[in-house]
PDB file of C-alpha atoms in Angstrom:
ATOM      1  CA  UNK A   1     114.646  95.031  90.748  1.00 43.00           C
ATOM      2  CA  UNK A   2     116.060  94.835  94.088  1.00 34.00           C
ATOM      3  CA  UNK A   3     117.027  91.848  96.222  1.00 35.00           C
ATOM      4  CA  UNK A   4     115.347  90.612  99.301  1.00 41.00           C
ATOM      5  CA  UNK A   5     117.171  89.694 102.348  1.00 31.00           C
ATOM      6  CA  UNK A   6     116.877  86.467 104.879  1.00 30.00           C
ATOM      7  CA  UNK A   7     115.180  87.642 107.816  1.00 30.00           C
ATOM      8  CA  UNK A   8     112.379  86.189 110.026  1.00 30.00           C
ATOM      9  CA  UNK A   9     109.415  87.160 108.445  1.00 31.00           C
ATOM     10  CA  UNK A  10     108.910  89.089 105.286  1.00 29.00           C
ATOM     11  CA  UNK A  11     107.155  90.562 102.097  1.00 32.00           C
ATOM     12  CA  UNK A  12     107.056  90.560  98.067  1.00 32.00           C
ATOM     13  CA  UNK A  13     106.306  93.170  91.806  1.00 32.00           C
ATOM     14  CA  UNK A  14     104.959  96.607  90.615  1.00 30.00           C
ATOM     15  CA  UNK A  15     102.353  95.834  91.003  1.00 28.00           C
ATOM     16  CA  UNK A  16     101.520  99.024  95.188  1.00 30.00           C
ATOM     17  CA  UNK A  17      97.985  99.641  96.516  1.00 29.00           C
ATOM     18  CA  UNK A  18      96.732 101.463  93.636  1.00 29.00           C
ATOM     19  CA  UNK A  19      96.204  99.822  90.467  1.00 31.00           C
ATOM     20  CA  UNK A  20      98.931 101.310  88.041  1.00 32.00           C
ATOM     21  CA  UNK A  21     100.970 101.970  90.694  1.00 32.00           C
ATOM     22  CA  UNK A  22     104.684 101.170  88.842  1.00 29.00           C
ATOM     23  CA  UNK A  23     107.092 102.404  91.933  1.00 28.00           C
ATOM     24  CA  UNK A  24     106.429  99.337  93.789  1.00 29.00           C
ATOM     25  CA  UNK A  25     108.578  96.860  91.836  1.00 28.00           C
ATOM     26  CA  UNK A  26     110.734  94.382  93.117  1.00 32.00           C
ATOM     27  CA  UNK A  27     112.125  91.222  93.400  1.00 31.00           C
ATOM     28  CA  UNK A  28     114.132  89.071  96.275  1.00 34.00           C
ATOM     29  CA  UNK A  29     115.446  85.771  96.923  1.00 35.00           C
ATOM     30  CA  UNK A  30     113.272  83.618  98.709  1.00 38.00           C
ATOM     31  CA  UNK A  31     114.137  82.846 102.717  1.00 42.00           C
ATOM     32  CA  UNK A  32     112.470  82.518 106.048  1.00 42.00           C
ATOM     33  CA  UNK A  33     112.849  81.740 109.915  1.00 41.00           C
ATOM     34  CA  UNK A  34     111.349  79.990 113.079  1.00 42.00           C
ATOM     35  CA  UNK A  35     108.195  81.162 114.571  1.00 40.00           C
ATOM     36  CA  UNK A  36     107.851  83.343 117.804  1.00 38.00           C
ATOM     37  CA  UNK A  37     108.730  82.016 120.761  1.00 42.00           C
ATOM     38  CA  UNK A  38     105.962  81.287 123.693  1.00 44.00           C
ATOM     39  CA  UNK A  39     107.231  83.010 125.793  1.00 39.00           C
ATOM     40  CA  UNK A  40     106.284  87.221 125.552  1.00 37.00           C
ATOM     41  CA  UNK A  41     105.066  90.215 127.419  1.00 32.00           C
ATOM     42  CA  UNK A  42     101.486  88.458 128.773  1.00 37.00           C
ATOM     43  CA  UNK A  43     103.832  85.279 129.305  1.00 38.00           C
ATOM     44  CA  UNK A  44     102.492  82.034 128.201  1.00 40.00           C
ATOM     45  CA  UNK A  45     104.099  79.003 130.407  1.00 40.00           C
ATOM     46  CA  UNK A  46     103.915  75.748 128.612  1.00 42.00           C
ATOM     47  CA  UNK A  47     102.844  72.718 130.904  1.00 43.00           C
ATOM     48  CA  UNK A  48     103.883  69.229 130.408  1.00 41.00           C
ATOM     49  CA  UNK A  49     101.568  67.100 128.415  1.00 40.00           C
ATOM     50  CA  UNK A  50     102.547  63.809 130.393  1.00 40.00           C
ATOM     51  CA  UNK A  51     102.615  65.922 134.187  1.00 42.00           C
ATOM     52  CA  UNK A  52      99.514  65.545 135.719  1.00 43.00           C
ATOM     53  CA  UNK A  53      97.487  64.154 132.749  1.00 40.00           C
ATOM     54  CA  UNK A  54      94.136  63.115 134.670  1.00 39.00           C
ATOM     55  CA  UNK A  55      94.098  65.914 137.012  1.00 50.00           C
ATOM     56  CA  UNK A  56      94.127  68.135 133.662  1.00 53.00           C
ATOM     57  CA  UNK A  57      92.097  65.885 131.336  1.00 61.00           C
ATOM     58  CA  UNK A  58      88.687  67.668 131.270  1.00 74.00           C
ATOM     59  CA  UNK A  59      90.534  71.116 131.014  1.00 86.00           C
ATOM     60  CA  UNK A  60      88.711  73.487 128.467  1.00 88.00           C
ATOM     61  CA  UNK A  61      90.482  75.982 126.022  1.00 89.00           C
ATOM     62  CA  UNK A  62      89.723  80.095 127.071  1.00 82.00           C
ATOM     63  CA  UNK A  63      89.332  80.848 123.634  1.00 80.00           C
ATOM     64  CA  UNK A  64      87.556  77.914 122.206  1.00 88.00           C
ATOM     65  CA  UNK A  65      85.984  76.338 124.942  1.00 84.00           C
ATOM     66  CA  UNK A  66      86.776  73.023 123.270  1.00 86.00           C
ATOM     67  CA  UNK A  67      88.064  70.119 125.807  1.00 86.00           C
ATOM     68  CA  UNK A  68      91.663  69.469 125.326  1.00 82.00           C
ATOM     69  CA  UNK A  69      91.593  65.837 124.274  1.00 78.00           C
ATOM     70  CA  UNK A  70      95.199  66.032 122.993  1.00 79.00           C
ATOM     71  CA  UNK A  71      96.587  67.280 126.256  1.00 76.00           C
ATOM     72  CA  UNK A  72      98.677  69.739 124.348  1.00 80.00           C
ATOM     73  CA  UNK A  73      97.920  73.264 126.428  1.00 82.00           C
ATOM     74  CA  UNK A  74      99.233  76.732 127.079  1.00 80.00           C
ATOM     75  CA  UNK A  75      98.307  78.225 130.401  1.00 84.00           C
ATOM     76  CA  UNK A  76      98.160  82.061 130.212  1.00 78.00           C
ATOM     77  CA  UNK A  77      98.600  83.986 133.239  1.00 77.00           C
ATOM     78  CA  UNK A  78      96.091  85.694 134.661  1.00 75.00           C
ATOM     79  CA  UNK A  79      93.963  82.082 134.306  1.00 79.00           C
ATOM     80  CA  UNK A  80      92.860  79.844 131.957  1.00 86.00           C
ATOM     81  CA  UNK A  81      94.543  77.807 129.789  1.00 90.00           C
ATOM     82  CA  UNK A  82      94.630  77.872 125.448  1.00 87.00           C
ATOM     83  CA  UNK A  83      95.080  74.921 123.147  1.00 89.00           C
ATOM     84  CA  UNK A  84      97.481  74.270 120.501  1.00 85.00           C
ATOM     85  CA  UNK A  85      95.070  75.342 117.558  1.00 86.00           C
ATOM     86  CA  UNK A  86      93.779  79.027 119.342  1.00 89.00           C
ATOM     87  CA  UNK A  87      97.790  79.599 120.472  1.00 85.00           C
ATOM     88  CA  UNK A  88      98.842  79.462 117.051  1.00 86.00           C
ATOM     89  CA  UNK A  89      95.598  81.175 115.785  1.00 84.00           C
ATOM     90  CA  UNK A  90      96.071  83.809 118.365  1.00 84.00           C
ATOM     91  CA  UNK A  91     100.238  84.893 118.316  1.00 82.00           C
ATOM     92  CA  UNK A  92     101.893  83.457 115.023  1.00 87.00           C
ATOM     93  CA  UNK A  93     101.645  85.087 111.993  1.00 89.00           C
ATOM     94  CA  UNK A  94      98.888  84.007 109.038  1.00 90.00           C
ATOM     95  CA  UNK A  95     100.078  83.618 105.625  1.00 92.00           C
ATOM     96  CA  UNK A  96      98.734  85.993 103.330  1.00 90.00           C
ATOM     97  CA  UNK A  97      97.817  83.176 101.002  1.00 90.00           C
ATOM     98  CA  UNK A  98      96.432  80.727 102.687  1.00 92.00           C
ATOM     99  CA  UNK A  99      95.197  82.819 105.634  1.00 89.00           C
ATOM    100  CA  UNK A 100      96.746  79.704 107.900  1.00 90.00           C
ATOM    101  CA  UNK A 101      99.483  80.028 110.987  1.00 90.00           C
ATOM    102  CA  UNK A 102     103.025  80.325 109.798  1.00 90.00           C
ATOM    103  CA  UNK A 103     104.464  77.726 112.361  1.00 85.00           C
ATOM    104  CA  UNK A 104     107.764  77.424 110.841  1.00 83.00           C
ATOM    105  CA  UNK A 105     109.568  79.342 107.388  1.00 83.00           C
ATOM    106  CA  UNK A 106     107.833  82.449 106.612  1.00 86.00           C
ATOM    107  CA  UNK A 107     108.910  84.788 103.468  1.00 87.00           C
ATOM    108  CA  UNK A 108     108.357  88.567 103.141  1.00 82.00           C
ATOM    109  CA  UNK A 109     110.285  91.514 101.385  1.00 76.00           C
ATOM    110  CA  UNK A 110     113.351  93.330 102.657  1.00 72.00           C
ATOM    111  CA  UNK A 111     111.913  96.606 101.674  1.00 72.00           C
ATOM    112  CA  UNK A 112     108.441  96.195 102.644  1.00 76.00           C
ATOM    113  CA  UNK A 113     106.733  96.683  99.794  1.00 77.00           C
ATOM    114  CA  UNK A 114     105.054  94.146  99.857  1.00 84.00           C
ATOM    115  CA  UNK A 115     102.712  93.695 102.885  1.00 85.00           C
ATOM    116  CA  UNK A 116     102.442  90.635 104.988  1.00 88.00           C
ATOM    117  CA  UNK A 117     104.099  87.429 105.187  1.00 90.00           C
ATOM    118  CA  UNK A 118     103.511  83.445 103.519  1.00 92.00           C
ATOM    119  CA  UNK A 119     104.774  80.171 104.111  1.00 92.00           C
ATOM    120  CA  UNK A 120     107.917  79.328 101.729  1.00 90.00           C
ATOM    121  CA  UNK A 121     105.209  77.088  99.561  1.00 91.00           C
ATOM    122  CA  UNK A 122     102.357  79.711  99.341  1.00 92.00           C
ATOM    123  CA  UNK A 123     104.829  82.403  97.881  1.00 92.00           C
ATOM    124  CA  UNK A 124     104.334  82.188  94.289  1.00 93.00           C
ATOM    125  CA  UNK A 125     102.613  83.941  91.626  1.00 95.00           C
ATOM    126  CA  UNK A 126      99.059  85.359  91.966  1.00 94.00           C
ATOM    127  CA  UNK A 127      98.014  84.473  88.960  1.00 95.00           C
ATOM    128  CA  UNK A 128      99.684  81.968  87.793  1.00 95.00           C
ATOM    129  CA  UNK A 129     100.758  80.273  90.969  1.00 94.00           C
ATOM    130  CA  UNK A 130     103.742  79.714  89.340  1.00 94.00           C
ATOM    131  CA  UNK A 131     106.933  79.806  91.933  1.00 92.00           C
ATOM    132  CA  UNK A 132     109.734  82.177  91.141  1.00 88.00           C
ATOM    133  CA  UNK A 133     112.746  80.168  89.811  1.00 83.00           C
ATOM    134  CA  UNK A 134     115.179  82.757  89.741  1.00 81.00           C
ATOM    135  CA  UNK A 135     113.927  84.132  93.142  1.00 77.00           C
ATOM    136  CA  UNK A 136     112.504  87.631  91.533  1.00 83.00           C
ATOM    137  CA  UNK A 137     109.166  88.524  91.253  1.00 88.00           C
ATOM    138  CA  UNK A 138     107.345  91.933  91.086  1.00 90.00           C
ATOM    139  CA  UNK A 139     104.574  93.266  93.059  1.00 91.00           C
ATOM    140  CA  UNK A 140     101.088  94.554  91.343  1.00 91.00           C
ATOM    141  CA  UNK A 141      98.271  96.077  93.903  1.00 90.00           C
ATOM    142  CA  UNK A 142      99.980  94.243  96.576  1.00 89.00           C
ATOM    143  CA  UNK A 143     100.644  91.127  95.395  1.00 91.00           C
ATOM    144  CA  UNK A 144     103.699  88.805  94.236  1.00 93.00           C
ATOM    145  CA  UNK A 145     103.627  88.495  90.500  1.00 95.00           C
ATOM    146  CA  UNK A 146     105.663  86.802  87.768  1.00 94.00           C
ATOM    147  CA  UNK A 147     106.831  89.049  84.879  1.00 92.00           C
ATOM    148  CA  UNK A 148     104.379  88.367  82.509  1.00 94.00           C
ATOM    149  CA  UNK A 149     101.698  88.510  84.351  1.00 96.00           C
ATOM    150  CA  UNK A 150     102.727  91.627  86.255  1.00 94.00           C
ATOM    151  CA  UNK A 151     103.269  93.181  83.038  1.00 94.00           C
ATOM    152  CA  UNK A 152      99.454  92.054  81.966  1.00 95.00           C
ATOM    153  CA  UNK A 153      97.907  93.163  84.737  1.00 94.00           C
ATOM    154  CA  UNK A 154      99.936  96.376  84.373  1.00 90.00           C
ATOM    155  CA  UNK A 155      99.346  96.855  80.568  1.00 91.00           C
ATOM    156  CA  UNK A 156     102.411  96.778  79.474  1.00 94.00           C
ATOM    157  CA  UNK A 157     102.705  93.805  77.140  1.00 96.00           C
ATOM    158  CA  UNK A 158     103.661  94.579  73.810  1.00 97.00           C
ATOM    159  CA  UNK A 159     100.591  94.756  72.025  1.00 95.00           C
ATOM    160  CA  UNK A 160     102.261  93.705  68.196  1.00 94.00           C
ATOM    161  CA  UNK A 161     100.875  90.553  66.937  1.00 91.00           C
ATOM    162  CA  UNK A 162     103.963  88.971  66.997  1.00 92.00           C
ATOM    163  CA  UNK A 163     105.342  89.691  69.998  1.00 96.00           C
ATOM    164  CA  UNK A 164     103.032  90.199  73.311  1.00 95.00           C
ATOM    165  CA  UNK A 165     105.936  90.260  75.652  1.00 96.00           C
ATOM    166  CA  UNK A 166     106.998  92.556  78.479  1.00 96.00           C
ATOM    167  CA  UNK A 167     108.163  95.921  78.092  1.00 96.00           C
ATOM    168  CA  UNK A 168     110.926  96.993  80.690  1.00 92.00           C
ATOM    169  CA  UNK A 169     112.505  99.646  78.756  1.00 92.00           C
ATOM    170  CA  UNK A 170     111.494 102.477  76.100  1.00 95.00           C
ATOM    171  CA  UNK A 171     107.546 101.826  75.235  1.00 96.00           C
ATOM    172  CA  UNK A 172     105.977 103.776  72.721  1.00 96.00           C
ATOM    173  CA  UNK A 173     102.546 104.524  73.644  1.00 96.00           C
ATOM    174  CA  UNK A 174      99.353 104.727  70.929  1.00 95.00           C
ATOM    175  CA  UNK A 175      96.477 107.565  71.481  1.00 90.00           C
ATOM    176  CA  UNK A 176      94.356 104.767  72.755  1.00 90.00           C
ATOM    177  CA  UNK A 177      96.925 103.490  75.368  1.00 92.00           C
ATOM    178  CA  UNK A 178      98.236 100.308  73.350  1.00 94.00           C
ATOM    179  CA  UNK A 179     101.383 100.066  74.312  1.00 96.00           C
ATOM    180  CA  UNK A 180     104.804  98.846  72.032  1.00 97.00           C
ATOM    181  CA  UNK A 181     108.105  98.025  71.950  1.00 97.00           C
ATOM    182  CA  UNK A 182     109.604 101.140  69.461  1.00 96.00           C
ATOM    183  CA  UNK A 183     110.573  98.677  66.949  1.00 95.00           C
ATOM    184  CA  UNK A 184     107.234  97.064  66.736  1.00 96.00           C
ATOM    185  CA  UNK A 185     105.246  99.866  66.135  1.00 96.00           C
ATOM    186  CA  UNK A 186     104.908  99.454  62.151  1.00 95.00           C
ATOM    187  CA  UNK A 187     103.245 100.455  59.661  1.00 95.00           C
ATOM    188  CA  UNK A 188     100.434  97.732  59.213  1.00 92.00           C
ATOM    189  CA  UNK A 189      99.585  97.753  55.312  1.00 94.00           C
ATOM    190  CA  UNK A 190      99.959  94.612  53.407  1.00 90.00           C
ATOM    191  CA  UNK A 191      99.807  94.562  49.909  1.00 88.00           C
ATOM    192  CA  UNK A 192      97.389  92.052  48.831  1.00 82.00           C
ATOM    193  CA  UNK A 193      98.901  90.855  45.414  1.00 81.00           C
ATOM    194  CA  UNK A 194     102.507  89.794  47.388  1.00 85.00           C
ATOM    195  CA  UNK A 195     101.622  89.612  50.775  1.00 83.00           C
ATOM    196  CA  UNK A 196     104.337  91.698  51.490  1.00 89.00           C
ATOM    197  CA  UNK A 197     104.037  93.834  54.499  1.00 88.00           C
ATOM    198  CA  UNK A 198     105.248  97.642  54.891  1.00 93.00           C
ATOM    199  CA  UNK A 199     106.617  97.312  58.275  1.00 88.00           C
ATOM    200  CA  UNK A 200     107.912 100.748  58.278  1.00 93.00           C
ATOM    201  CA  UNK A 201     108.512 101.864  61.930  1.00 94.00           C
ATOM    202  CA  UNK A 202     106.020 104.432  62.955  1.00 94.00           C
ATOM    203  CA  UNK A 203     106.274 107.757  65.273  1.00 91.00           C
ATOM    204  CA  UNK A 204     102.905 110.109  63.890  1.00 90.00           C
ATOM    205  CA  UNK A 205     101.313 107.995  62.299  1.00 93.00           C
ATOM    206  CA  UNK A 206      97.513 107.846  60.163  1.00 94.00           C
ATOM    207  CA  UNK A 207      95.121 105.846  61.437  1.00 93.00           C
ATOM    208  CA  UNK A 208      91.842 104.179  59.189  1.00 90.00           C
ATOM    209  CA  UNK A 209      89.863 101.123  60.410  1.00 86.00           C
ATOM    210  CA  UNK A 210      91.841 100.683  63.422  1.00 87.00           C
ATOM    211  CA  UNK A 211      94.805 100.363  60.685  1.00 91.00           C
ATOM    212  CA  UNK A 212      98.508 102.026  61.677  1.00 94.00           C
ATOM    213  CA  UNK A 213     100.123 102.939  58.299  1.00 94.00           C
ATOM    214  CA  UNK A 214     102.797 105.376  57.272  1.00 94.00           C
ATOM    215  CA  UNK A 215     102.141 108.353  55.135  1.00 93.00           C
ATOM    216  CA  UNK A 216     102.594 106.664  52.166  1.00 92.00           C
ATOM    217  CA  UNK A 217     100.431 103.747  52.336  1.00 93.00           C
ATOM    218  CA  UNK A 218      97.135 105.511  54.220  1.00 93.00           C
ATOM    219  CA  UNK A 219      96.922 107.395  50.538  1.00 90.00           C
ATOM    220  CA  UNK A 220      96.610 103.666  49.274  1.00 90.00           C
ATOM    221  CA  UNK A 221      93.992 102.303  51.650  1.00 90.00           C
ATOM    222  CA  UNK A 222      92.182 105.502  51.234  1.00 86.00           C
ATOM    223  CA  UNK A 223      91.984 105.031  47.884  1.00 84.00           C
ATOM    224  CA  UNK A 224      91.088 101.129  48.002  1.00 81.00           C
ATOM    225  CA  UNK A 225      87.966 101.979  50.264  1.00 81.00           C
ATOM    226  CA  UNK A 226      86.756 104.381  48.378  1.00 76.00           C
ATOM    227  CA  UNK A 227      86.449 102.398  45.727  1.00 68.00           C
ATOM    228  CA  UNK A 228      85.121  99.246  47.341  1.00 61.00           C
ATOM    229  CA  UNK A 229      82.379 102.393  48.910  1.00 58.00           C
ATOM    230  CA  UNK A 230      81.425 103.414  45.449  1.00 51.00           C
ATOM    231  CA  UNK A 231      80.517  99.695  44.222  1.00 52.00           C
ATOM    232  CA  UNK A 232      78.597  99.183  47.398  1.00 54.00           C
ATOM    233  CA  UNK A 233      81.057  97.202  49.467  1.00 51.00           C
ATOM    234  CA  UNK A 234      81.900  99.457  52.116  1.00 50.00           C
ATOM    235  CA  UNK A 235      78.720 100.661  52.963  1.00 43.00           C
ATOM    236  CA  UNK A 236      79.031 102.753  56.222  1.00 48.00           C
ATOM    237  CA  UNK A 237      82.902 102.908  56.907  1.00 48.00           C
ATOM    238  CA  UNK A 238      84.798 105.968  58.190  1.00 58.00           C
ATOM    239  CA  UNK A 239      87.386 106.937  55.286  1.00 67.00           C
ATOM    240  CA  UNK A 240      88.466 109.614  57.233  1.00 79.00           C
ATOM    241  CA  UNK A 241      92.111 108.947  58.219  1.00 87.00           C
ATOM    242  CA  UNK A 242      92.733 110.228  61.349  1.00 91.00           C
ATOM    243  CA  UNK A 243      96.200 112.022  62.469  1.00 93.00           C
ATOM    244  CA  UNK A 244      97.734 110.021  65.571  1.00 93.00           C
ATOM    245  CA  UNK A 245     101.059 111.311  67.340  1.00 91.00           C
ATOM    246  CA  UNK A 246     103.168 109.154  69.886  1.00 93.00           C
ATOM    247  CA  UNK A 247     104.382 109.325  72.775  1.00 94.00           C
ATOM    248  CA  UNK A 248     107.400 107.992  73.846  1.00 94.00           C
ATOM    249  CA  UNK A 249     108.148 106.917  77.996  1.00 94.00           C
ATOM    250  CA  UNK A 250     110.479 104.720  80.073  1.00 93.00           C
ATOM    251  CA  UNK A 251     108.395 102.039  81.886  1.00 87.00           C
ATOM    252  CA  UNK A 252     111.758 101.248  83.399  1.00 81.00           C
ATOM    253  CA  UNK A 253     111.976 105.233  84.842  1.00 70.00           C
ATOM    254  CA  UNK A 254     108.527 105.102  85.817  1.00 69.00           C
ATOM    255  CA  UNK A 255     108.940 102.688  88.859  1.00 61.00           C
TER     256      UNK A 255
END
């Protein structure tokens, strides 16, 4: 995860523009800076909002049309004059979560990565809405994530019972795309008489019922449903146990 710097405007985990995408992760410390100044190329002149306040009290906005009750103008050159609200509509950034003018601190990533900009208090987790305490996030299909919901929306939770957390390192990856921490990919018979599980750790494994066991035990449960099939009580299940291989990555490699 890299850092992000302090800059005037910038952008935020894994999770690119294409769903998957895992080379897009990264994480900074939170920072921002003023907004533009008036004055640019097509130079906007600020006038006085106590100078000539009746000759200018009917003035209209170009953009809006509105009257300018408030007295507070812009006068563009080349005619006309804008109000506050279509100024800051027109020339300062939006925030990408609120979609409103970034007047003051705006946050965005050092490395672009993440496109766009938000105010200091709209940059937070997509999902969630969580803020990021320890200033890191990740970005997921554009977006500022947490880690555990960047690794959700990425698939790679650990998908054991007991543990359902991230994966950031070696994953070990089922034929059907669960994905595991190595350690937690067991072996998942449980003898019925002790309760006792097998908890073998698994690289080919067999496969019955949706069940992950070790060459030992799928003889067992192969056994047990037969049986239970030839007194009627497992009317219709597959006792084929299939052969499953699998395959080892990085997630951490893959960004």
């Amino acid at each position: 995860m890299r850092s992000l710097t302090s800059h005037a405007q910038r952008d935020s985990s894994t999770l690119g523009g294409t769903i998957g995408r895992r080379g897009a992760t990264i994480s900074g410390a939170i920072g921002g800076s003023s907004p533009p100044e008036k004055s640019r190329k097509d130079r906007l002149s600020e006038e006085s909002s106590t100078s000539g306040l009746a000759k200018h009290r009917d003035l209209k906005c170009r953009r809006c049309t509105n009257v300018i009750e408030d007295q507070r103008w812009i006068r563009v050159e080349g005619g006309g004059v804008l109000c506050d609200k279509c100024w800051k509509s027109m020339y300062l950034p939006k925030c990408r979560r609120c979609n409103l003018a970034i007047e003051k601190q705006a946050v965005s990533s050092s490395d672009g990565q993440l496109k766009g900009k938000y105010h200091r208090e709209c940059f937070n987790c997509h999902r969630c809405h969580k803020p990021f305490p320890d200033k890191t996030f990740y970005v997921f299909d554009g977006k500022p994530f947490c880690d555990y919901h960047y690794h959700e929306a990425n698939n790679s939770l650990c998908a054991a019972p007991d543990c359902g957390q991230p994966i950031e390192g070696p994953c070990a990856v089922l034929h059907a795309g669960e994905r595991y921490h190595p350690d937690h990919l067991t072996c998942d018979y449980e003898d019925e008489g002790s309760g006792k599980r097998c908890h073998e750790r698994l690289v080919d494994y067999w496969e019955i019922e949706g069940r992950l066991l070790c060459d030992r035990h799928v003889r067992v449960v192969e056994q047990d449903l037969m049986g239970a099939d030839l007194h009627g009580g497992g009317i219709g299940a597959d006792l084929r146990a299939m052969k499953r291989k699998t395959q080892f990555i990085d997630i951490a490699g893959l960004r």
